Amino acid sequence: VDDEIGELFLMEEEPTEDQLKEAIRRQTIACKFVPVFMGSAFKNKGVQPLLDGVLDYLPEPSEKANYALDRSKDEAEVQVSCSK
């Protein structure tokens, strides 16, 4: 899915952990890849890796355009701005 990782594969090189994380983040933001985590709330198994994945892979609100439908204007798309 990611060109940088594809080039490393073709050159028979091993990608680093940082390169894999960056590739997953790029493709997640582009809506071409969905990271999946498994765990259990029982004894908090898998909770910390899930939270780390949210920080590592998901975009900040300002990095991705968000749209809502304006019901008063025949459901026209309206961009929702993010203020910091």
Backbone atoms as SQL, in Angstrom:
CREATE TABLE atoms (id INTEGER PRIMARY KEY, chain TEXT, resi INTEGER, resn TEXT, atom TEXT, x REAL, y REAL, z REAL);
INSERT INTO atoms VALUES
  (1, 'A', 1, 'VAL', 'N', 0.821, -1.193, 0.000),
  (2, 'A', 1, 'VAL', 'CA', 0.000, 0.000, 0.000),
  (3, 'A', 1, 'VAL', 'C', 0.864, 1.256, 0.000),
  (4, 'A', 2, 'ASP', 'N', 2.029, 1.209, 0.618),
  (5, 'A', 2, 'ASP', 'CA', 2.891, 2.383, 0.717),
  (6, 'A', 2, 'ASP', 'C', 4.091, 2.227, -0.216),
  (7, 'A', 3, 'ASP', 'N', 4.375, 3.258, -1.000),
  (8, 'A', 3, 'ASP', 'CA', 5.457, 3.188, -1.989),
  (9, 'A', 3, 'ASP', 'C', 6.824, 3.037, -1.333),
  (10, 'A', 4, 'GLU', 'N', 7.062, 3.730, -0.233),
  (11, 'A', 4, 'GLU', 'CA', 8.362, 3.657, 0.435),
  (12, 'A', 4, 'GLU', 'C', 8.648, 2.239, 0.933),
  (13, 'A', 5, 'ILE', 'N', 7.662, 1.607, 1.524),
  (14, 'A', 5, 'ILE', 'CA', 7.836, 0.234, 2.013),
  (15, 'A', 5, 'ILE', 'C', 7.952, -0.729, 0.833),
  (16, 'A', 6, 'GLY', 'N', 7.211, -0.451, -0.245),
  (17, 'A', 6, 'GLY', 'CA', 7.309, -1.279, -1.448),
  (18, 'A', 6, 'GLY', 'C', 8.704, -1.237, -2.055),
  (19, 'A', 7, 'GLU', 'N', 9.322, -0.061, -2.063),
  (20, 'A', 7, 'GLU', 'CA', 10.685, 0.064, -2.580),
  (21, 'A', 7, 'GLU', 'C', 11.675, -0.711, -1.708),
  (22, 'A', 8, 'LEU', 'N', 11.495, -0.625, -0.393),
  (23, 'A', 8, 'LEU', 'CA', 12.380, -1.385, 0.502),
  (24, 'A', 8, 'LEU', 'C', 12.233, -2.878, 0.263),
  (25, 'A', 9, 'PHE', 'N', 10.998, -3.332, 0.035),
  (26, 'A', 9, 'PHE', 'CA', 10.753, -4.746, -0.230),
  (27, 'A', 9, 'PHE', 'C', 11.437, -5.181, -1.521),
  (28, 'A', 10, 'LEU', 'N', 11.335, -4.350, -2.571),
  (29, 'A', 10, 'LEU', 'CA', 11.947, -4.698, -3.850),
  (30, 'A', 10, 'LEU', 'C', 13.474, -4.705, -3.775),
  (31, 'A', 11, 'MET', 'N', 14.031, -3.846, -2.910),
  (32, 'A', 11, 'MET', 'CA', 15.482, -3.809, -2.735),
  (33, 'A', 11, 'MET', 'C', 15.948, -4.851, -1.714),
  (34, 'A', 12, 'GLU', 'N', 14.990, -5.664, -1.237),
  (35, 'A', 12, 'GLU', 'CA', 15.253, -6.724, -0.258),
  (36, 'A', 12, 'GLU', 'C', 15.915, -6.188, 1.009),
  (37, 'A', 13, 'GLU', 'N', 15.440, -5.022, 1.446),
  (38, 'A', 13, 'GLU', 'CA', 15.917, -4.423, 2.690),
  (39, 'A', 13, 'GLU', 'C', 14.853, -4.569, 3.761),
  (40, 'A', 14, 'GLU', 'N', 15.294, -4.605, 4.993),
  (41, 'A', 14, 'GLU', 'CA', 14.393, -4.728, 6.132),
  (42, 'A', 14, 'GLU', 'C', 13.979, -3.329, 6.608),
  (43, 'A', 15, 'PRO', 'N', 12.679, -3.004, 6.639),
  (44, 'A', 15, 'PRO', 'CA', 12.274, -1.678, 7.126),
  (45, 'A', 15, 'PRO', 'C', 12.443, -1.587, 8.644),
  (46, 'A', 16, 'THR', 'N', 12.749, -0.387, 9.107),
  (47, 'A', 16, 'THR', 'CA', 12.869, -0.171, 10.549),
  (48, 'A', 16, 'THR', 'C', 11.477, -0.003, 11.148),
  (49, 'A', 17, 'GLU', 'N', 11.413, -0.055, 12.464),
  (50, 'A', 17, 'GLU', 'CA', 10.131, 0.126, 13.148),
  (51, 'A', 17, 'GLU', 'C', 9.564, 1.528, 12.873),
  (52, 'A', 18, 'ASP', 'N', 10.439, 2.537, 12.860),
  (53, 'A', 18, 'ASP', 'CA', 9.987, 3.906, 12.583),
  (54, 'A', 18, 'ASP', 'C', 9.445, 4.042, 11.162),
  (55, 'A', 19, 'GLN', 'N', 10.092, 3.383, 10.190),
  (56, 'A', 19, 'GLN', 'CA', 9.603, 3.440, 8.808),
  (57, 'A', 19, 'GLN', 'C', 8.227, 2.784, 8.695),
  (58, 'A', 20, 'LEU', 'N', 8.031, 1.674, 9.401),
  (59, 'A', 20, 'LEU', 'CA', 6.728, 1.011, 9.369),
  (60, 'A', 20, 'LEU', 'C', 5.657, 1.875, 10.015),
  (61, 'A', 21, 'LYS', 'N', 5.969, 2.488, 11.159),
  (62, 'A', 21, 'LYS', 'CA', 5.003, 3.361, 11.828),
  (63, 'A', 21, 'LYS', 'C', 4.627, 4.550, 10.955),
  (64, 'A', 22, 'GLU', 'N', 5.624, 5.158, 10.310),
  (65, 'A', 22, 'GLU', 'CA', 5.356, 6.303, 9.431),
  (66, 'A', 22, 'GLU', 'C', 4.490, 5.885, 8.240),
  (67, 'A', 23, 'ALA', 'N', 4.764, 4.710, 7.681),
  (68, 'A', 23, 'ALA', 'CA', 3.980, 4.221, 6.536),
  (69, 'A', 23, 'ALA', 'C', 2.541, 3.940, 6.957),
  (70, 'A', 24, 'ILE', 'N', 2.353, 3.315, 8.111),
  (71, 'A', 24, 'ILE', 'CA', 1.003, 3.027, 8.600),
  (72, 'A', 24, 'ILE', 'C', 0.252, 4.336, 8.841),
  (73, 'A', 25, 'ARG', 'N', 0.923, 5.326, 9.412),
  (74, 'A', 25, 'ARG', 'CA', 0.281, 6.622, 9.677),
  (75, 'A', 25, 'ARG', 'C', -0.113, 7.315, 8.373),
  (76, 'A', 26, 'ARG', 'N', 0.795, 7.334, 7.385),
  (77, 'A', 26, 'ARG', 'CA', 0.492, 7.971, 6.100),
  (78, 'A', 26, 'ARG', 'C', -0.737, 7.339, 5.444),
  (79, 'A', 27, 'GLN', 'N', -0.781, 6.020, 5.438),
  (80, 'A', 27, 'GLN', 'CA', -1.877, 5.329, 4.766),
  (81, 'A', 27, 'GLN', 'C', -3.166, 5.387, 5.569),
  (82, 'A', 28, 'THR', 'N', -3.071, 5.477, 6.890),
  (83, 'A', 28, 'THR', 'CA', -4.270, 5.640, 7.720),
  (84, 'A', 28, 'THR', 'C', -4.896, 7.000, 7.470),
  (85, 'A', 29, 'ILE', 'N', -4.063, 8.050, 7.401),
  (86, 'A', 29, 'ILE', 'CA', -4.575, 9.394, 7.136),
  (87, 'A', 29, 'ILE', 'C', -5.185, 9.471, 5.739),
  (88, 'A', 30, 'ALA', 'N', -4.615, 8.731, 4.787),
  (89, 'A', 30, 'ALA', 'CA', -5.136, 8.718, 3.418),
  (90, 'A', 30, 'ALA', 'C', -6.358, 7.797, 3.265),
  (91, 'A', 31, 'CYS', 'N', -6.801, 7.164, 4.351),
  (92, 'A', 31, 'CYS', 'CA', -7.959, 6.238, 4.355),
  (93, 'A', 31, 'CYS', 'C', -7.729, 5.028, 3.446),
  (94, 'A', 32, 'LYS', 'N', -6.483, 4.569, 3.337),
  (95, 'A', 32, 'LYS', 'CA', -6.164, 3.388, 2.536),
  (96, 'A', 32, 'LYS', 'C', -5.774, 2.197, 3.400),
  (97, 'A', 33, 'PHE', 'N', -5.662, 2.410, 4.701),
  (98, 'A', 33, 'PHE', 'CA', -5.191, 1.376, 5.617),
  (99, 'A', 33, 'PHE', 'C', -5.877, 1.591, 6.956),
  (100, 'A', 34, 'VAL', 'N', -6.247, 0.500, 7.625),
  (101, 'A', 34, 'VAL', 'CA', -6.884, 0.597, 8.942),
  (102, 'A', 34, 'VAL', 'C', -6.127, -0.308, 9.915),
  (103, 'A', 35, 'PRO', 'N', -5.406, 0.282, 10.876),
  (104, 'A', 35, 'PRO', 'CA', -4.744, -0.551, 11.868),
  (105, 'A', 35, 'PRO', 'C', -5.778, -1.181, 12.806),
  (106, 'A', 36, 'VAL', 'N', -5.571, -2.444, 13.162),
  (107, 'A', 36, 'VAL', 'CA', -6.503, -3.169, 14.022),
  (108, 'A', 36, 'VAL', 'C', -5.735, -3.669, 15.241),
  (109, 'A', 37, 'PHE', 'N', -6.308, -3.430, 16.410),
  (110, 'A', 37, 'PHE', 'CA', -5.702, -3.888, 17.665),
  (111, 'A', 37, 'PHE', 'C', -6.673, -4.831, 18.360),
  (112, 'A', 38, 'MET', 'N', -6.122, -5.806, 19.075),
  (113, 'A', 38, 'MET', 'CA', -6.944, -6.733, 19.844),
  (114, 'A', 38, 'MET', 'C', -6.502, -6.664, 21.293),
  (115, 'A', 39, 'GLY', 'N', -7.427, -6.843, 22.170),
  (116, 'A', 39, 'GLY', 'CA', -7.107, -6.827, 23.587),
  (117, 'A', 39, 'GLY', 'C', -8.355, -7.083, 24.400),
  (118, 'A', 40, 'SER', 'N', -8.232, -6.863, 25.683),
  (119, 'A', 40, 'SER', 'CA', -9.338, -7.088, 26.594),
  (120, 'A', 40, 'SER', 'C', -9.284, -6.054, 27.702),
  (121, 'A', 41, 'ALA', 'N', -10.427, -5.576, 28.107),
  (122, 'A', 41, 'ALA', 'CA', -10.478, -4.654, 29.230),
  (123, 'A', 41, 'ALA', 'C', -10.267, -5.404, 30.539),
  (124, 'A', 42, 'PHE', 'N', -10.441, -6.722, 30.505),
  (125, 'A', 42, 'PHE', 'CA', -10.216, -7.535, 31.698),
  (126, 'A', 42, 'PHE', 'C', -8.729, -7.505, 32.035),
  (127, 'A', 43, 'LYS', 'N', -8.396, -7.013, 33.165),
  (128, 'A', 43, 'LYS', 'CA', -7.010, -6.852, 33.630),
  (129, 'A', 43, 'LYS', 'C', -6.203, -5.929, 32.718),
  (130, 'A', 44, 'ASN', 'N', -6.891, -5.084, 31.945),
  (131, 'A', 44, 'ASN', 'CA', -6.262, -4.087, 31.068),
  (132, 'A', 44, 'ASN', 'C', -5.258, -4.674, 30.076),
  (133, 'A', 45, 'LYS', 'N', -5.527, -5.862, 29.581),
  (134, 'A', 45, 'LYS', 'CA', -4.646, -6.460, 28.579),
  (135, 'A', 45, 'LYS', 'C', -4.944, -5.851, 27.221),
  (136, 'A', 46, 'GLY', 'N', -3.961, -5.226, 26.623),
  (137, 'A', 46, 'GLY', 'CA', -4.118, -4.633, 25.309),
  (138, 'A', 46, 'GLY', 'C', -4.574, -3.186, 25.320),
  (139, 'A', 47, 'VAL', 'N', -4.853, -2.627, 26.485),
  (140, 'A', 47, 'VAL', 'CA', -5.322, -1.243, 26.539),
  (141, 'A', 47, 'VAL', 'C', -4.192, -0.272, 26.203),
  (142, 'A', 48, 'GLN', 'N', -3.019, -0.475, 26.783),
  (143, 'A', 48, 'GLN', 'CA', -1.907, 0.445, 26.524),
  (144, 'A', 48, 'GLN', 'C', -1.440, 0.417, 25.064),
  (145, 'A', 49, 'PRO', 'N', -1.310, -0.762, 24.421),
  (146, 'A', 49, 'PRO', 'CA', -0.964, -0.751, 22.991),
  (147, 'A', 49, 'PRO', 'C', -2.020, -0.051, 22.135),
  (148, 'A', 50, 'LEU', 'N', -3.296, -0.147, 22.515),
  (149, 'A', 50, 'LEU', 'CA', -4.348, 0.556, 21.786),
  (150, 'A', 50, 'LEU', 'C', -4.167, 2.062, 21.907),
  (151, 'A', 51, 'LEU', 'N', -3.924, 2.548, 23.112),
  (152, 'A', 51, 'LEU', 'CA', -3.720, 3.981, 23.313),
  (153, 'A', 51, 'LEU', 'C', -2.466, 4.471, 22.590),
  (154, 'A', 52, 'ASP', 'N', -1.401, 3.668, 22.609),
  (155, 'A', 52, 'ASP', 'CA', -0.185, 4.028, 21.876),
  (156, 'A', 52, 'ASP', 'C', -0.459, 4.085, 20.373),
  (157, 'A', 53, 'GLY', 'N', -1.281, 3.170, 19.868),
  (158, 'A', 53, 'GLY', 'CA', -1.633, 3.156, 18.457),
  (159, 'A', 53, 'GLY', 'C', -2.438, 4.381, 18.050),
  (160, 'A', 54, 'VAL', 'N', -3.320, 4.842, 18.931),
  (161, 'A', 54, 'VAL', 'CA', -4.083, 6.056, 18.645),
  (162, 'A', 54, 'VAL', 'C', -3.124, 7.231, 18.472),
  (163, 'A', 55, 'LEU', 'N', -2.145, 7.334, 19.353),
  (164, 'A', 55, 'LEU', 'CA', -1.172, 8.427, 19.259),
  (165, 'A', 55, 'LEU', 'C', -0.258, 8.286, 18.039),
  (166, 'A', 56, 'ASP', 'N', 0.138, 7.056, 17.722),
  (167, 'A', 56, 'ASP', 'CA', 1.088, 6.822, 16.631),
  (168, 'A', 56, 'ASP', 'C', 0.465, 6.949, 15.247),
  (169, 'A', 57, 'TYR', 'N', -0.789, 6.496, 15.080),
  (170, 'A', 57, 'TYR', 'CA', -1.328, 6.309, 13.735),
  (171, 'A', 57, 'TYR', 'C', -2.471, 7.237, 13.334),
  (172, 'A', 58, 'LEU', 'N', -3.269, 7.692, 14.272),
  (173, 'A', 58, 'LEU', 'CA', -4.434, 8.488, 13.901),
  (174, 'A', 58, 'LEU', 'C', -4.074, 9.956, 13.743),
  (175, 'A', 59, 'PRO', 'N', -4.756, 10.650, 12.827),
  (176, 'A', 59, 'PRO', 'CA', -4.417, 12.062, 12.585),
  (177, 'A', 59, 'PRO', 'C', -4.939, 12.977, 13.683),
  (178, 'A', 60, 'GLU', 'N', -4.279, 14.117, 13.823),
  (179, 'A', 60, 'GLU', 'CA', -4.806, 15.172, 14.669),
  (180, 'A', 60, 'GLU', 'C', -5.980, 15.803, 13.924),
  (181, 'A', 61, 'PRO', 'N', -6.920, 16.426, 14.631),
  (182, 'A', 61, 'PRO', 'CA', -8.070, 17.024, 13.936),
  (183, 'A', 61, 'PRO', 'C', -7.682, 18.038, 12.865),
  (184, 'A', 62, 'SER', 'N', -6.581, 18.728, 13.044),
  (185, 'A', 62, 'SER', 'CA', -6.176, 19.729, 12.052),
  (186, 'A', 62, 'SER', 'C', -5.500, 19.112, 10.826),
  (187, 'A', 63, 'GLU', 'N', -5.154, 17.835, 10.866),
  (188, 'A', 63, 'GLU', 'CA', -4.474, 17.185, 9.742),
  (189, 'A', 63, 'GLU', 'C', -5.422, 16.647, 8.673),
  (190, 'A', 64, 'LYS', 'N', -6.684, 16.574, 8.975),
  (191, 'A', 64, 'LYS', 'CA', -7.652, 15.979, 8.056),
  (192, 'A', 64, 'LYS', 'C', -8.884, 16.870, 8.005),
  (193, 'A', 65, 'ALA', 'N', -9.379, 17.103, 6.807),
  (194, 'A', 65, 'ALA', 'CA', -10.581, 17.923, 6.653),
  (195, 'A', 65, 'ALA', 'C', -11.801, 17.133, 7.121),
  (196, 'A', 66, 'ASN', 'N', -12.635, 17.752, 7.942),
  (197, 'A', 66, 'ASN', 'CA', -13.856, 17.128, 8.445),
  (198, 'A', 66, 'ASN', 'C', -15.063, 17.900, 7.928),
  (199, 'A', 67, 'TYR', 'N', -16.086, 17.165, 7.526),
  (200, 'A', 67, 'TYR', 'CA', -17.275, 17.782, 6.954),
  (201, 'A', 67, 'TYR', 'C', -18.517, 17.338, 7.712),
  (202, 'A', 68, 'ALA', 'N', -19.478, 18.227, 7.786),
  (203, 'A', 68, 'ALA', 'CA', -20.786, 17.942, 8.363),
  (204, 'A', 68, 'ALA', 'C', -21.838, 18.325, 7.322),
  (205, 'A', 69, 'LEU', 'N', -23.055, 17.850, 7.526),
  (206, 'A', 69, 'LEU', 'CA', -24.156, 18.191, 6.629),
  (207, 'A', 69, 'LEU', 'C', -25.026, 19.232, 7.307),
  (208, 'A', 70, 'ASP', 'N', -25.248, 20.337, 6.614),
  (209, 'A', 70, 'ASP', 'CA', -26.077, 21.423, 7.133),
  (210, 'A', 70, 'ASP', 'C', -27.533, 21.119, 6.786),
  (211, 'A', 71, 'ARG', 'N', -28.299, 20.732, 7.783),
  (212, 'A', 71, 'ARG', 'CA', -29.696, 20.339, 7.544),
  (213, 'A', 71, 'ARG', 'C', -30.557, 21.510, 7.107),
  (214, 'A', 72, 'SER', 'N', -30.198, 22.728, 7.497),
  (215, 'A', 72, 'SER', 'CA', -31.005, 23.883, 7.117),
  (216, 'A', 72, 'SER', 'C', -30.773, 24.306, 5.667),
  (217, 'A', 73, 'LYS', 'N', -29.712, 23.788, 5.042),
  (218, 'A', 73, 'LYS', 'CA', -29.391, 24.139, 3.649),
  (219, 'A', 73, 'LYS', 'C', -29.412, 22.904, 2.752),
  (220, 'A', 74, 'ASP', 'N', -30.445, 22.088, 2.912),
  (221, 'A', 74, 'ASP', 'CA', -30.637, 20.891, 2.093),
  (222, 'A', 74, 'ASP', 'C', -29.438, 19.944, 2.180),
  (223, 'A', 75, 'GLU', 'N', -28.906, 19.798, 3.377),
  (224, 'A', 75, 'GLU', 'CA', -27.788, 18.906, 3.680),
  (225, 'A', 75, 'GLU', 'C', -26.555, 19.164, 2.823),
  (226, 'A', 76, 'ALA', 'N', -26.234, 20.442, 2.642),
  (227, 'A', 76, 'ALA', 'CA', -25.010, 20.812, 1.933),
  (228, 'A', 76, 'ALA', 'C', -23.814, 20.556, 2.850),
  (229, 'A', 77, 'GLU', 'N', -22.695, 20.111, 2.243),
  (230, 'A', 77, 'GLU', 'CA', -21.489, 19.852, 3.034),
  (231, 'A', 77, 'GLU', 'C', -20.886, 21.158, 3.532),
  (232, 'A', 78, 'VAL', 'N', -20.524, 21.160, 4.805),
  (233, 'A', 78, 'VAL', 'CA', -19.895, 22.303, 5.424),
  (234, 'A', 78, 'VAL', 'C', -18.647, 21.798, 6.132),
  (235, 'A', 79, 'GLN', 'N', -17.511, 22.439, 5.854),
  (236, 'A', 79, 'GLN', 'CA', -16.278, 22.018, 6.504),
  (237, 'A', 79, 'GLN', 'C', -16.288, 22.475, 7.958),
  (238, 'A', 80, 'VAL', 'N', -15.957, 21.548, 8.850),
  (239, 'A', 80, 'VAL', 'CA', -15.906, 21.824, 10.280),
  (240, 'A', 80, 'VAL', 'C', -14.469, 22.188, 10.607),
  (241, 'A', 81, 'SER', 'N', -14.289, 23.389, 11.133),
  (242, 'A', 81, 'SER', 'CA', -12.928, 23.841, 11.426),
  (243, 'A', 81, 'SER', 'C', -12.506, 23.379, 12.815),
  (244, 'A', 82, 'CYS', 'N', -11.226, 23.290, 12.984),
  (245, 'A', 82, 'CYS', 'CA', -10.637, 22.875, 14.253),
  (246, 'A', 82, 'CYS', 'C', -9.879, 24.047, 14.830),
  (247, 'A', 83, 'SER', 'N', -10.156, 24.385, 16.061),
  (248, 'A', 83, 'SER', 'CA', -9.413, 25.488, 16.691),
  (249, 'A', 83, 'SER', 'C', -8.581, 24.916, 17.822),
  (250, 'A', 84, 'LYS', 'N', -7.346, 25.380, 17.894),
  (251, 'A', 84, 'LYS', 'CA', -6.430, 24.890, 18.932),
  (252, 'A', 84, 'LYS', 'C', -6.409, 25.830, 20.087);
